[in-house]
Amino acid sequence: MKHLLSINDLSRDESILILDTAAELARISDGPMKKLPTLRGRTIVNLFAEDSTRTRISFEAAAKRLSADVINFSAKGSSLSKGESLKDTAQTLQAMGADAVVIRHPASGAPFRLADNQWMSGAVINAGDGTHEHPSQALLDAYTIRKHLGKGAKDLAGLRVAIVGDILHSRVARSNVLLLTKLGAHVTLVAPPTLLPFGVDSWPVIISYDLDSVIPQVDAIMMLRIQQERMHEIFFPSAREYSRYFGLNRDRINALNPNAIIMHPGPMNRGLEITADAADSARSVIVEQVSNGVSVRMAILYLLLGGAPIEGGIN
Amino acid sequence: MKTVLPAPDISRAIVRIAHEILERYDGADSITLLGIPTRGAHLATRIAAAINAIEGGQVAVGTLDTTMHRDDLRTRSPKALLPTLIPTAGVEGRHVVLVDDVLFSGRTIRAALDALGEIGRPTSVSLAVLVDRGHRELPIKADFVGKNIPTSRSEIIKVNLVEVDGTDEVTIAEGGVK
Amino acid sequence: MSYLLKNATMPNGSKADLAIHDSHFVAVSSLPKDHQVIDLAGKQVLPGLVDLHTHLREPGFEESETVATGSLSAVRGGFTAISAMANTSPVADTAGVVEQVYRLGQAAGLCDVFPIGAVTEGLNGQTLSEIGAMADSAARVRVFSDDGKCVFDPLIMRRALEYVKKFDGVIAQHAQEPTLTQDAQMNEGAMSAQLGLKGWPAVAEEAIIARDVLLAEHTKSRLHICHLTTAGGVEIIRWAKARGIQVTAEVTPHHLLLTDDYAKNYDPIFKVNPPLRLESDVLALRAGLADGTIDIVATDHAPHSSESKDCEWSVASFGMVGLETALSIVIKTMVETGAMNYEAVAQRLSIAPARIARYENHGQVLEVGSVANLTVVDTAAKWVVDRDLMSTRSKNTPFHGFELPGVVTHTFFSGKLVFGG
């Protein structure tokens, strides 16, 4: 594995290796060793062409706990906002000796272009590209689900996960569908038909338009953020109507089975896709997802950068 | 390939090392055994059992993975992490005995010392190995040795333990690739 | 200059010797003594190819292509007439611009460059451009198109269809419903869903085709549909032709070969408008071309500078160059598959496009008295496409590295050997 561009880059075994490595890293950094020397002398660039405090901080913390040097390069105030092309930016990073670039970009597929050998030679980690994928988020979600519901198993065989909301524009949903099904989970997508991609019927998932019928049947429910700008694109009549049919509220929490967990990749729109009491309920693992994110990203950085440089790689 | 240490010799070596450790530290109370996974961890467990059999108590025993502290990480593909399990007493003020199967270049032990340094400050650190095959690349020396086996660099020493390999024996073979 | 072309394989498969003197085919017996003899044993001849859909980028974007470089690219691909689309800067919406393009073509002197006039001013979709003046200009424009943009307003489209009847013109429609394709990046389907790129539904193309064939029926005007890409579009054209509607349709070489699977690594070299579709569409397009539902192959040659392709997919330009690969792709997809013979190739790539656009000196039968526009192809030879060895000024071919059948060895334009030999 040279890059992490898509969950498709990972085999089932590699995915499990990342989760296992994250679990061990979580244990040792919760316990005896806060900082590891593993990536000393390595330079990791956080190239964020789109705002995302949460993911950037998570990757930065992960890199620093592994002793890497971190350079933050965000869109505002950088040459990216002055019209410099992605290619020029990549070549600049190459000249600066970046061993890895963690990229968040509004254009789907931008990390694929960055990984193009003619642009730069370092590892590329997709930290969310447009409406395509967000692999590290899916890995931390799978990690969280396995930790709570896995009963010691390596994979997620037989677990039932519902992903609810704006599937069409969600990179979190795409990566999760690929990863959770790879690990044996049964995934149900719940959304109004307008927020499901054309072609979703070829995905290995169940589609439902009725959240209430899905709720009692799942082990984990993942609520997706409804972005404000979608409101103007007439995907649904009103926020109130969306909330009524697809929001997670107290009644729906009560209909969940007793061990089910509530997830959200953040940031939340409280009152729209999730009510405050749902977000803060004992079932919610939303805050824990954030801390698991650091361990999972440490595992990704270690496995991509900790060893000998690999020529070619999976792509 | 030939067997240089059969099962009975391994058992005797473990018991002897247990005695030597007890002798050095004047009893088991202040000792923490940390085995380096995979086989070092099993050896540490066996040494601990031997100590307990002699002393009648419960000597502290755990594991210490050195993967993230190795200086040769960039020469190999990344390895899965193995567990680091530090006994609840920690390492502060303890006599830590690192346990490994084979002592060769000494780089694993250097990594273990670095890892240990992140965890705390033991009173002392010593090293127990089942086999010392020579060819040190660092100023490191074992305190407790099951058997010294002079080898050439290209020879391959393999420690088999029942817990991992189904049998107890140490073999030596002519190496192919160095 | 005079030529005697011996042992040529004619489009119908027969063997013949062809004699060229000055600009025309002549009887072998009337050749002057000092003629050059070229042995074409084993080689296929076709009437000079005619492209009804070429972007030459001049005026305005000369760094991507000029009329001269596009002409050279054309004759290397076997074309003796190309049609310069109107989306230049300034837009070809006045007699002045079309005459400029026409004269640049004559100055280059390699092939005929026939300008296509814009339907609306500045391609704005709202105001008819000076269609009559362009028709009466030295360029004698007969084909009008806002290509790159759809003539979306049905009333404007109706007026345009009616207006060009005055001089037997034709409106070439870029069928793309704009509201269904806002920010669209690729075919809407399983691949766009996977890649998270905004989809471009087939219905956005088919809805406009359906509307416009009905308008053409109502106005009894000539309509040409540019670059058909969907199986549904082929069905609509088939239906319209059965009703006697005066509609013609084109398909590009890339839509005969490539599918949206090529988008999977986000390489914008495969980003094109209209987008690459599905295997089932490709097969329907081939069947439509074979049975004549689709009248012609047109390249939609669209040169772009490397910086507009060496970037993220969503900001990259749409389009591919195609003049130098068109015939080879047709041979690969249509002839080698047994769907068409070379007589049909001559129809689809020369005779029919010349007839649709009223290019009188092109698409003629290869016989004594005809203008000597001729393409010679070694159909047994293979070549590997190398973007660095092409004559077009831009390198955005999706076929770089492909091994393709059919090498153009000679192109004669008005009796002149403009390429090969």
mmCIF file of C-alpha atoms in Angstrom, chain A residues 8 86-87 105 107-110 112-113 118-119 129 131-132 174 197-200 202-203 233, chain C residues 188-190 192-198 264-268 309-315 387:
data_model
loop_
_atom_site.group_PDB
_atom_site.id
_atom_site.type_symbol
_atom_site.label_atom_id
_atom_site.label_comp_id
_atom_site.label_asym_id
_atom_site.label_seq_id
_atom_site.Cartn_x
_atom_site.Cartn_y
_atom_site.Cartn_z
ATOM 1 C CA ASN A 8 -10.970 0.117 -2.739
ATOM 2 C CA LEU A 86 -3.008 21.514 -7.872
ATOM 3 C CA LYS A 87 -0.160 20.292 -10.037
ATOM 4 C CA HIS A 105 -10.121 18.878 -1.476
ATOM 5 C CA ALA A 107 -12.950 18.187 -6.134
ATOM 6 C CA SER A 108 -13.779 14.484 -6.230
ATOM 7 C CA GLY A 109 -10.692 12.582 -7.326
ATOM 8 C CA ALA A 110 -8.166 15.343 -6.531
ATOM 9 C CA PHE A 112 -5.916 10.542 -7.408
ATOM 10 C CA ARG A 113 -4.453 13.339 -9.482
ATOM 11 C CA GLN A 118 4.549 12.797 -12.571
ATOM 12 C CA TRP A 119 3.376 15.271 -9.974
ATOM 13 C CA ASP A 129 -12.419 14.549 -1.691
ATOM 14 C CA THR A 131 -18.453 13.874 -2.863
ATOM 15 C CA HIS A 132 -16.240 10.838 -3.418
ATOM 16 C CA ARG A 174 -19.350 5.997 0.058
ATOM 17 C CA PRO A 197 -27.218 8.527 -6.177
ATOM 18 C CA PHE A 198 -28.520 7.274 -9.503
ATOM 19 C CA GLY A 199 -26.921 3.860 -9.815
ATOM 20 C CA VAL A 200 -27.075 3.096 -6.088
ATOM 21 C CA SER A 202 -25.621 -1.627 -7.981
ATOM 22 C CA TRP A 203 -24.208 -1.148 -4.466
ATOM 23 C CA GLU A 233 -31.347 22.716 -4.321
ATOM 24 C CA GLU C 188 -24.950 9.491 -14.687
ATOM 25 C CA GLY C 189 -24.757 5.856 -13.710
ATOM 26 C CA ALA C 190 -23.051 3.394 -11.419
ATOM 27 C CA SER C 192 -20.618 8.472 -11.389
ATOM 28 C CA ALA C 193 -22.205 7.202 -8.183
ATOM 29 C CA GLN C 194 -18.992 5.471 -7.221
ATOM 30 C CA LEU C 195 -16.736 8.361 -8.159
ATOM 31 C CA GLY C 196 -18.871 11.051 -6.574
ATOM 32 C CA LEU C 197 -18.918 13.071 -9.781
ATOM 33 C CA LYS C 198 -22.101 14.855 -10.733
ATOM 34 C CA LYS C 264 -12.348 5.660 -12.869
ATOM 35 C CA ASN C 265 -8.914 7.156 -12.195
ATOM 36 C CA TYR C 266 -10.185 10.692 -12.667
ATOM 37 C CA ASP C 267 -7.911 11.326 -15.638
ATOM 38 C CA PRO C 268 -9.589 14.283 -17.379
ATOM 39 C CA LYS C 309 -6.315 18.730 -18.708
ATOM 40 C CA ASP C 310 -3.482 18.319 -16.193
ATOM 41 C CA CYS C 311 -5.664 19.163 -13.223
ATOM 42 C CA GLU C 312 -8.588 17.985 -11.137
ATOM 43 C CA TRP C 313 -11.392 16.373 -13.142
ATOM 44 C CA SER C 314 -14.017 18.917 -12.137
ATOM 45 C CA VAL C 315 -12.044 21.936 -13.314
ATOM 46 C CA ARG C 387 0.345 12.158 -28.643
#
